[in-house]
Amino acid sequence: MTAFKTLGQFIIERQKDFPYAKGELSRLLRDIGIAAKIVNREINKAGLVDILGDAGSSNIQGESQKKLDIYANEQFIAALRSGGECCIVVSEENDEYLVIDSDISKEANYVVALDPLDGSSNIDVNVGVGTIFSIYRRKSEKGKPSTNEDVLQLGTEQVAAGYVIYGSSTMLVYTTGKGVNGFTLDPSIGEFCLSHPNMTVPSAGTIYSINEGNYIHFPDGVKKYIKYCQVEDPDTRRPYTSRYTGSMVADIHRTLIKGGIFIYPPTTGAKKGKLRLIYECNPMAYIIEQAGGKASDGYKRIMEIEVKELHQRSSIFIGSMDMVIKAEEFMSSFSPKLFVKSFEGEVKIQ
Ligand SMILES: O=P(O)(O)OC[C@H]1O[C@](O)(COP(=O)(O)O)[C@@H](O)[C@@H]1O
Ligand SMILES: [Mg+2]
Ligand SMILES: [Mg+2]
């Protein structure tokens, strides 16, 4: 019987990659793993406990919050608070950033950005959902008040990022800038075990993932790229197949393993796309880049996009290197940046 390395063992072992490490990041990743297990337990019995459906409140983005959004948010914040390695939390479900004011956290080094429950529209229908996290070092001095500088950092400043997918099995996938590793939760021992070491995304794939229901609102570059994916051409293994779950975590996880491209473009209703830069696009971009793939807004590298607001949105083209490059070519040919700037007006002309 193969003895699998647990997440805890792996984290400690990998600490040697960071000569000056004092174990803070290791403990922080441990805390995230604990919260993921607690949320997983509730998701697994969602239909039996009062955790499905709307919470009756909405977040700053005007989205109605699901009970599981709130529950997951509370569990992750509680685990980060009791673990003591996190001083600030940015969450999709909190309008402002949260300063963790416990004594031990005042001396903490790390800022955590969270999408506590990703794929909320799929909760009640038992389709895979997830949690996304991103970790930064604080910029403000320890013990001093936190500032916007702490939370509005470029994606390139991430020290770690990851996601949990609550699917047919529950997995935690993360990077600290030295490759990507995946751990599967073994419910019989309550441990995440290393099941997918050194994950890499194939440079080419045959799957494209986009909500085609918004087709008429897409910029020409995206419309043309979709047409390109659907053309018969065996040499380039086209037509590609279409897969879209409505949960970014599930679509990115499939893309990481099988290759492909996931696109959430600007639309007339959302000129900057829908997904949030700090706790959805940047962490996923870090993981996919660390796995050998690419992530941009159709023009610019996601992790170099200036962060001005907590819940700032960005369009995203992410996945296999060759496919993202091809999609970017279509964007620059048919939706040059200037064009997109005045996108709303153009729709009427198209
Ligand atoms: O229904 P749409 O517009 O295609 O949007 C689906 C996208 O929205 C999201 O559900 C947004 O995330 P949240 O569920 O965390 O708000 C993504 O997971 C998913 O990729
Ligand atoms: Mg999300
Ligand atoms: Mg969410």
GROMACS .gro file of C-alpha atoms and ligand atoms in nm:
model
  372
    1MET     CA    1   0.000   0.000   0.000
    2THR     CA    2   0.154   0.335  -0.110
    3ALA     CA    3   0.192   0.579   0.178
    4PHE     CA    4   0.078   0.917   0.053
    5LYS     CA    5   0.251   1.231   0.177
    6THR     CA    6   0.004   1.452   0.361
    7LEU     CA    7  -0.031   1.824   0.296
    8GLY     CA    8   0.122   1.898   0.636
    9GLN     CA    9   0.425   1.677   0.567
   10PHE     CA   10   0.469   1.826   0.221
   11ILE     CA   11   0.448   2.185   0.344
   12ILE     CA   12   0.709   2.124   0.615
   13GLU     CA   13   0.933   1.940   0.371
   14ARG     CA   14   0.910   2.224   0.117
   15GLN     CA   15   0.997   2.485   0.377
   16LYS     CA   16   1.357   2.421   0.281
   17ASP     CA   17   1.285   2.594  -0.050
   18PHE     CA   18   1.270   2.918   0.152
   19PRO     CA   19   1.595   2.944   0.353
   20TYR     CA   20   1.470   3.231   0.569
   21ALA     CA   21   1.129   3.074   0.634
   22LYS     CA   22   1.012   3.069   0.996
   23GLY     CA   23   0.717   2.846   0.924
   24GLU     CA   24   0.455   3.126   0.912
   25LEU     CA   25   0.347   3.052   0.554
   26SER     CA   26   0.344   2.680   0.632
   27ARG     CA   27   0.112   2.739   0.925
   28LEU     CA   28  -0.108   2.968   0.715
   29LEU     CA   29  -0.145   2.698   0.446
   30ARG     CA   30  -0.225   2.452   0.725
   31ASP     CA   31  -0.504   2.684   0.848
   32ILE     CA   32  -0.651   2.710   0.498
   33GLY     CA   33  -0.645   2.329   0.476
   34ILE     CA   34  -0.836   2.303   0.805
   35ALA     CA   35  -1.109   2.546   0.692
   36ALA     CA   36  -1.137   2.360   0.359
   37LYS     CA   37  -1.210   2.035   0.545
   38ILE     CA   38  -1.481   2.202   0.756
   39VAL     CA   39  -1.649   2.355   0.450
   40ASN     CA   40  -1.616   2.023   0.265
   41ARG     CA   41  -1.799   1.846   0.547
   42GLU     CA   42  -2.100   2.083   0.512
   43ILE     CA   43  -2.101   2.069   0.133
   44ASN     CA   44  -2.105   1.689   0.139
   45LYS     CA   45  -2.428   1.687   0.335
   46ALA     CA   46  -2.568   2.009   0.193
   47GLY     CA   47  -2.913   1.863   0.117
   48LEU     CA   48  -2.950   1.739   0.476
   49VAL     CA   49  -2.857   2.054   0.661
   50ASP     CA   50  -3.001   2.405   0.621
   51ILE     CA   51  -2.720   2.531   0.401
   52LEU     CA   52  -2.871   2.540   0.054
   53GLY     CA   53  -3.043   2.842  -0.097
   54ASP     CA   54  -3.015   3.216  -0.054
   55ALA     CA   55  -2.906   3.386   0.267
   56GLY     CA   56  -3.138   3.680   0.193
   57SER     CA   57  -2.848   3.928   0.180
   58SER     CA   58  -2.630   4.059  -0.105
   59ASN     CA   59  -2.264   4.151  -0.129
   60ILE     CA   60  -2.110   4.479  -0.250
   61GLN     CA   61  -2.128   4.350  -0.605
   62GLY     CA   62  -2.504   4.325  -0.576
   63GLU     CA   63  -2.497   3.945  -0.594
   64SER     CA   64  -2.740   3.764  -0.367
   65GLN     CA   65  -2.536   3.571  -0.117
   66LYS     CA   66  -2.597   3.201  -0.074
   67LYS     CA   67  -2.602   3.051   0.275
   68LEU     CA   68  -2.291   2.854   0.179
   69ASP     CA   69  -2.112   3.174   0.068
   70ILE     CA   70  -2.162   3.311   0.418
   71TYR     CA   71  -2.079   2.984   0.592
   72ALA     CA   72  -1.757   2.931   0.395
   73ASN     CA   73  -1.657   3.294   0.454
   74GLU     CA   74  -1.705   3.258   0.829
   75GLN     CA   75  -1.512   2.928   0.845
   76PHE     CA   76  -1.210   3.055   0.652
   77ILE     CA   77  -1.194   3.380   0.851
   78ALA     CA   78  -1.229   3.188   1.180
   79ALA     CA   79  -0.945   2.950   1.086
   80LEU     CA   80  -0.722   3.241   0.977
   81ARG     CA   81  -0.801   3.427   1.299
   82SER     CA   82  -0.723   3.132   1.529
   83GLY     CA   83  -0.412   3.037   1.330
   84GLY     CA   84  -0.255   3.378   1.393
   85GLU     CA   85  -0.052   3.407   1.071
   86CYS     CA   86  -0.290   3.637   0.884
   87CYS     CA   87  -0.330   4.009   0.962
   88ILE     CA   88  -0.573   4.112   0.685
   89VAL     CA   89  -0.844   3.930   0.488
   90VAL     CA   90  -0.994   4.047   0.162
   91SER     CA   91  -1.309   3.850   0.079
   92GLU     CA   92  -1.565   3.852  -0.200
   93GLU     CA   93  -1.831   3.845   0.073
   94ASN     CA   94  -1.697   4.146   0.269
   95ASP     CA   95  -1.739   4.497   0.131
   96GLU     CA   96  -1.418   4.621   0.298
   97TYR     CA   97  -1.101   4.438   0.393
   98LEU     CA   98  -1.097   4.287   0.738
   99VAL     CA   99  -0.816   4.355   0.985
  100ILE     CA  100  -0.769   4.051   1.208
  101ASP     CA  101  -0.730   4.224   1.543
  102SER     CA  102  -0.636   3.933   1.770
  103ASP     CA  103  -0.309   3.985   1.963
  104ILE     CA  104  -0.119   3.714   1.778
  105SER     CA  105  -0.238   3.841   1.437
  106LYS     CA  106  -0.106   4.192   1.501
  107GLU     CA  107   0.241   4.051   1.448
  108ALA     CA  108   0.131   3.846   1.148
  109ASN     CA  109   0.301   3.888   0.814
  110TYR     CA  110   0.043   3.778   0.562
  111VAL     CA  111  -0.258   3.917   0.377
  112VAL     CA  112  -0.508   3.660   0.246
  113ALA     CA  113  -0.754   3.728  -0.037
  114LEU     CA  114  -1.045   3.487  -0.060
  115ASP     CA  115  -1.329   3.375  -0.279
  116PRO     CA  116  -1.476   3.159  -0.003
  117LEU     CA  117  -1.724   2.984  -0.229
  118ASP     CA  118  -1.676   2.995  -0.604
  119GLY     CA  119  -1.947   2.879  -0.840
  120SER     CA  120  -2.231   2.990  -0.613
  121SER     CA  121  -2.489   2.940  -0.889
  122ASN     CA  122  -2.407   2.568  -0.881
  123ILE     CA  123  -2.441   2.509  -0.505
  124ASP     CA  124  -2.808   2.407  -0.507
  125VAL     CA  125  -2.769   2.180  -0.810
  126ASN     CA  126  -2.477   1.974  -0.679
  127VAL     CA  127  -2.227   2.078  -0.946
  128GLY     CA  128  -1.861   2.123  -0.841
  129VAL     CA  129  -1.787   2.442  -0.648
  130GLY     CA  130  -1.467   2.569  -0.491
  131THR     CA  131  -1.270   2.812  -0.278
  132ILE     CA  132  -0.994   3.034  -0.419
  133PHE     CA  133  -0.715   3.193  -0.211
  134SER     CA  134  -0.422   3.423  -0.270
  135ILE     CA  135  -0.150   3.518  -0.020
  136TYR     CA  136   0.066   3.832  -0.003
  137ARG     CA  137   0.317   3.971   0.247
  138ARG     CA  138   0.190   4.279   0.428
  139LYS     CA  139   0.348   4.609   0.316
  140SER     CA  140   0.270   4.816   0.623
  141GLU     CA  141   0.490   4.778   0.928
  142LYS     CA  142   0.392   4.510   1.181
  143GLY     CA  143   0.184   4.646   1.463
  144LYS     CA  144   0.109   4.961   1.258
  145PRO     CA  145  -0.232   5.027   1.098
  146SER     CA  146  -0.289   4.846   0.769
  147THR     CA  147  -0.320   5.047   0.448
  148ASN     CA  148  -0.454   5.004   0.096
  149GLU     CA  149  -0.097   4.919  -0.002
  150ASP     CA  150  -0.140   4.592   0.186
  151VAL     CA  151  -0.442   4.485  -0.017
  152LEU     CA  152  -0.402   4.644  -0.361
  153GLN     CA  153  -0.088   4.456  -0.461
  154LEU     CA  154   0.001   4.336  -0.813
  155GLY     CA  155  -0.057   3.967  -0.884
  156THR     CA  156   0.319   3.928  -0.935
  157GLU     CA  157   0.358   3.998  -0.559
  158GLN     CA  158   0.168   3.685  -0.458
  159VAL     CA  159   0.374   3.452  -0.237
  160ALA     CA  160   0.123   3.168  -0.270
  161ALA     CA  161  -0.212   3.094  -0.434
  162GLY     CA  162  -0.444   2.800  -0.458
  163TYR     CA  163  -0.792   2.663  -0.477
  164VAL     CA  164  -1.002   2.390  -0.327
  165ILE     CA  165  -1.243   2.203  -0.551
  166TYR     CA  166  -1.538   2.034  -0.380
  167GLY     CA  167  -1.618   1.789  -0.659
  168SER     CA  168  -1.647   1.411  -0.701
  169SER     CA  169  -1.345   1.417  -0.473
  170THR     CA  170  -1.219   1.719  -0.283
  171MET     CA  171  -0.880   1.851  -0.386
  172LEU     CA  172  -0.654   2.136  -0.276
  173VAL     CA  173  -0.417   2.266  -0.543
  174TYR     CA  174  -0.159   2.534  -0.467
  175THR     CA  175   0.169   2.700  -0.560
  176THR     CA  176   0.430   2.896  -0.366
  177GLY     CA  177   0.613   2.986  -0.684
  178LYS     CA  178   0.792   2.653  -0.714
  179GLY     CA  179   0.552   2.455  -0.926
  180VAL     CA  180   0.196   2.338  -0.864
  181ASN     CA  181   0.092   2.041  -0.648
  182GLY     CA  182  -0.247   1.880  -0.592
  183PHE     CA  183  -0.374   1.701  -0.282
  184THR     CA  184  -0.684   1.482  -0.258
  185LEU     CA  185  -0.880   1.469   0.067
  186ASP     CA  186  -0.893   1.116   0.206
  187PRO     CA  187  -1.209   1.134   0.419
  188SER     CA  188  -1.114   0.812   0.603
  189ILE     CA  189  -0.815   0.985   0.763
  190GLY     CA  190  -0.928   1.346   0.721
  191GLU     CA  191  -0.604   1.438   0.547
  192PHE     CA  192  -0.521   1.601   0.213
  193CYS     CA  193  -0.273   1.361   0.048
  194LEU     CA  194  -0.035   1.438  -0.238
  195SER     CA  195  -0.204   1.285  -0.544
  196HIS     CA  196  -0.097   1.521  -0.824
  197PRO     CA  197   0.271   1.623  -0.785
  198ASN     CA  198   0.420   1.885  -1.020
  199MET     CA  199   0.108   1.958  -1.221
  200THR     CA  200   0.164   2.107  -1.566
  201VAL     CA  201  -0.094   2.233  -1.816
  202PRO     CA  202  -0.053   2.091  -2.168
  203SER     CA  203   0.066   2.367  -2.405
  204ALA     CA  204  -0.214   2.282  -2.650
  205GLY     CA  205  -0.562   2.144  -2.587
  206THR     CA  206  -0.894   2.073  -2.759
  207ILE     CA  207  -1.138   2.224  -2.510
  208TYR     CA  208  -1.269   2.580  -2.505
  209SER     CA  209  -1.473   2.705  -2.209
  210ILE     CA  210  -1.688   3.018  -2.228
  211ASN     CA  211  -2.052   3.106  -2.154
  212GLU     CA  212  -2.176   3.114  -2.515
  213GLY     CA  213  -2.511   3.230  -2.389
  214ASN     CA  214  -2.357   3.578  -2.389
  215TYR     CA  215  -2.235   3.544  -2.750
  216ILE     CA  216  -2.415   3.848  -2.893
  217HIS     CA  217  -2.251   4.066  -2.627
  218PHE     CA  218  -1.894   3.946  -2.696
  219PRO     CA  219  -1.634   4.161  -2.874
  220ASP     CA  220  -1.556   4.057  -3.233
  221GLY     CA  221  -1.222   3.911  -3.131
  222VAL     CA  222  -1.397   3.658  -2.907
  223LYS     CA  223  -1.672   3.582  -3.161
  224LYS     CA  224  -1.409   3.512  -3.427
  225TYR     CA  225  -1.204   3.298  -3.188
  226ILE     CA  226  -1.511   3.086  -3.106
  227LYS     CA  227  -1.571   3.039  -3.479
  228TYR     CA  228  -1.205   2.939  -3.515
  229CYS     CA  229  -1.251   2.673  -3.245
  230GLN     CA  230  -1.553   2.530  -3.430
  231VAL     CA  231  -1.395   2.492  -3.776
  232GLU     CA  232  -1.331   2.138  -3.910
  233ASP     CA  233  -0.949   2.095  -3.937
  234PRO     CA  234  -0.805   1.761  -3.827
  235ASP     CA  235  -0.446   1.891  -3.850
  236THR     CA  236  -0.515   2.126  -3.561
  237ARG     CA  237  -0.754   1.882  -3.390
  238ARG     CA  238  -1.045   2.116  -3.454
  239PRO     CA  239  -1.330   2.148  -3.400
  240TYR     CA  240  -1.250   2.175  -3.030
  241THR     CA  241  -1.512   2.059  -2.781
  242SER     CA  242  -1.695   2.300  -2.552
  243ARG     CA  243  -1.710   2.257  -2.174
  244TYR     CA  244  -1.845   2.520  -1.929
  245THR     CA  245  -1.959   2.439  -1.577
  246GLY     CA  246  -2.032   2.787  -1.444
  247SER     CA  247  -1.778   2.735  -1.164
  248MET     CA  248  -1.444   2.898  -1.241
  249VAL     CA  249  -1.260   2.657  -1.008
  250ALA     CA  250  -1.402   2.351  -1.187
  251ASP     CA  251  -1.333   2.495  -1.535
  252ILE     CA  252  -0.977   2.593  -1.441
  253HIS     CA  253  -0.910   2.257  -1.271
  254ARG     CA  254  -1.016   2.073  -1.588
  255THR     CA  255  -0.803   2.310  -1.797
  256LEU     CA  256  -0.499   2.253  -1.573
  257ILE     CA  257  -0.528   1.875  -1.610
  258LYS     CA  258  -0.650   1.834  -1.969
  259GLY     CA  259  -0.540   2.159  -2.135
  260GLY     CA  260  -0.772   2.403  -2.304
  261ILE     CA  261  -0.874   2.764  -2.262
  262PHE     CA  262  -1.117   2.932  -2.024
  263ILE     CA  263  -1.245   3.275  -2.125
  264TYR     CA  264  -1.460   3.524  -1.938
  265PRO     CA  265  -1.447   3.821  -2.176
  266PRO     CA  266  -1.581   4.173  -2.150
  267THR     CA  267  -1.948   4.187  -2.240
  268THR     CA  268  -2.177   4.486  -2.302
  269GLY     CA  269  -2.315   4.445  -1.950
  270ALA     CA  270  -1.975   4.402  -1.789
  271LYS     CA  271  -1.712   4.597  -1.982
  272LYS     CA  272  -1.439   4.465  -1.753
  273GLY     CA  273  -1.574   4.111  -1.752
  274LYS     CA  274  -1.727   3.954  -1.444
  275LEU     CA  275  -1.451   3.781  -1.251
  276ARG     CA  276  -1.262   3.962  -0.974
  277LEU     CA  277  -0.893   4.040  -1.012
  278ILE     CA  278  -0.768   4.001  -0.652
  279TYR     CA  279  -0.938   3.675  -0.545
  280GLU     CA  280  -1.027   3.499  -0.872
  281CYS     CA  281  -0.809   3.609  -1.168
  282ASN     CA  282  -0.472   3.670  -0.997
  283PRO     CA  283  -0.457   3.344  -0.796
  284MET     CA  284  -0.568   3.136  -1.097
  285ALA     CA  285  -0.317   3.318  -1.319
  286TYR     CA  286  -0.035   3.241  -1.072
  287ILE     CA  287  -0.127   2.871  -1.065
  288ILE     CA  288  -0.164   2.835  -1.442
  289GLU     CA  289   0.159   3.026  -1.513
  290GLN     CA  290   0.342   2.811  -1.257
  291ALA     CA  291   0.206   2.507  -1.445
  292GLY     CA  292   0.344   2.639  -1.776
  293GLY     CA  293   0.029   2.806  -1.909
  294LYS     CA  294  -0.071   3.168  -1.974
  295ALA     CA  295  -0.324   3.419  -1.838
  296SER     CA  296  -0.415   3.761  -1.977
  297ASP     CA  297  -0.711   3.997  -2.015
  298GLY     CA  298  -0.682   3.940  -2.388
  299TYR     CA  299  -0.397   4.187  -2.413
  300LYS     CA  300  -0.206   4.223  -2.087
  301ARG     CA  301  -0.067   3.966  -1.842
  302ILE     CA  302  -0.327   3.933  -1.563
  303MET     CA  303  -0.066   3.950  -1.286
  304GLU     CA  304   0.066   4.285  -1.418
  305ILE     CA  305  -0.273   4.456  -1.419
  306GLU     CA  306  -0.276   4.747  -1.177
  307VAL     CA  307  -0.504   4.682  -0.880
  308LYS     CA  308  -0.703   4.990  -0.786
  309GLU     CA  309  -1.009   4.851  -0.607
  310LEU     CA  310  -1.082   4.557  -0.378
  311HIS     CA  311  -1.355   4.407  -0.596
  312GLN     CA  312  -1.208   4.519  -0.929
  313ARG     CA  313  -1.308   4.299  -1.223
  314SER     CA  314  -1.101   4.184  -1.518
  315SER     CA  315  -1.170   3.987  -1.832
  316ILE     CA  316  -0.962   3.668  -1.844
  317PHE     CA  317  -0.818   3.437  -2.111
  318ILE     CA  318  -0.639   3.153  -1.931
  319GLY     CA  319  -0.505   2.805  -1.996
  320SER     CA  320  -0.281   2.629  -2.250
  321MET     CA  321  -0.004   2.858  -2.377
  322ASP     CA  322  -0.074   2.804  -2.751
  323MET     CA  323  -0.449   2.852  -2.715
  324VAL     CA  324  -0.425   3.175  -2.512
  325ILE     CA  325  -0.171   3.316  -2.760
  326LYS     CA  326  -0.409   3.230  -3.046
  327ALA     CA  327  -0.705   3.394  -2.871
  328GLU     CA  328  -0.494   3.706  -2.802
  329GLU     CA  329  -0.410   3.722  -3.174
  330PHE     CA  330  -0.783   3.731  -3.250
  331MET     CA  331  -0.835   4.003  -2.988
  332SER     CA  332  -0.558   4.223  -3.122
  333SER     CA  333  -0.675   4.168  -3.484
  334PHE     CA  334  -1.050   4.207  -3.440
  335SER     CA  335  -1.084   4.394  -3.108
  336PRO     CA  336  -0.775   4.612  -3.082
  337LYS     CA  337  -0.742   4.767  -2.731
  338LEU     CA  338  -0.863   5.110  -2.847
  339PHE     CA  339  -1.172   4.946  -2.993
  340VAL     CA  340  -1.256   4.777  -2.665
  341LYS     CA  341  -1.221   5.107  -2.479
  342SER     CA  342  -1.538   5.225  -2.655
  343PHE     CA  343  -1.679   4.876  -2.677
  344GLU     CA  344  -2.028   4.967  -2.558
  345GLY     CA  345  -2.082   5.209  -2.850
  346GLU     CA  346  -1.945   4.968  -3.109
  347VAL     CA  347  -2.203   4.698  -3.028
  348LYS     CA  348  -2.467   4.901  -3.198
  349ILE     CA  349  -2.249   4.939  -3.511
  350GLN     CA  350  -2.152   4.567  -3.541
  351LIG     O1  351  -2.296   3.248  -1.504
  351LIG     P1  352  -2.180   3.315  -1.569
  351LIG     O2  353  -2.205   3.459  -1.604
  351LIG     O3  354  -2.127   3.239  -1.683
  351LIG     O4  355  -2.065   3.323  -1.458
  351LIG     C1  356  -2.004   3.208  -1.409
  351LIG     C2  357  -1.883   3.254  -1.333
  351LIG     O5  358  -1.925   3.324  -1.218
  351LIG     C3  359  -1.872   3.265  -1.100
  351LIG     O6  360  -1.971   3.183  -1.044
  351LIG     C4  361  -1.839   3.381  -1.008
  351LIG     O7  362  -1.789   3.336  -0.887
  351LIG     P2  363  -1.872   3.336  -0.751
  351LIG     O8  364  -1.965   3.222  -0.758
  351LIG     O9  365  -1.765   3.320  -0.652
  351LIG    O10  366  -1.942   3.468  -0.738
  351LIG     C5  367  -1.754   3.183  -1.146
  351LIG    O11  368  -1.725   3.074  -1.067
  351LIG     C6  369  -1.798   3.137  -1.284
  351LIG    O12  370  -1.691   3.111  -1.370
  352MG      MG  371  -1.592   3.317  -0.769
  353MG      MG  372  -1.768   3.336  -0.450
   0.00000   0.00000   0.00000
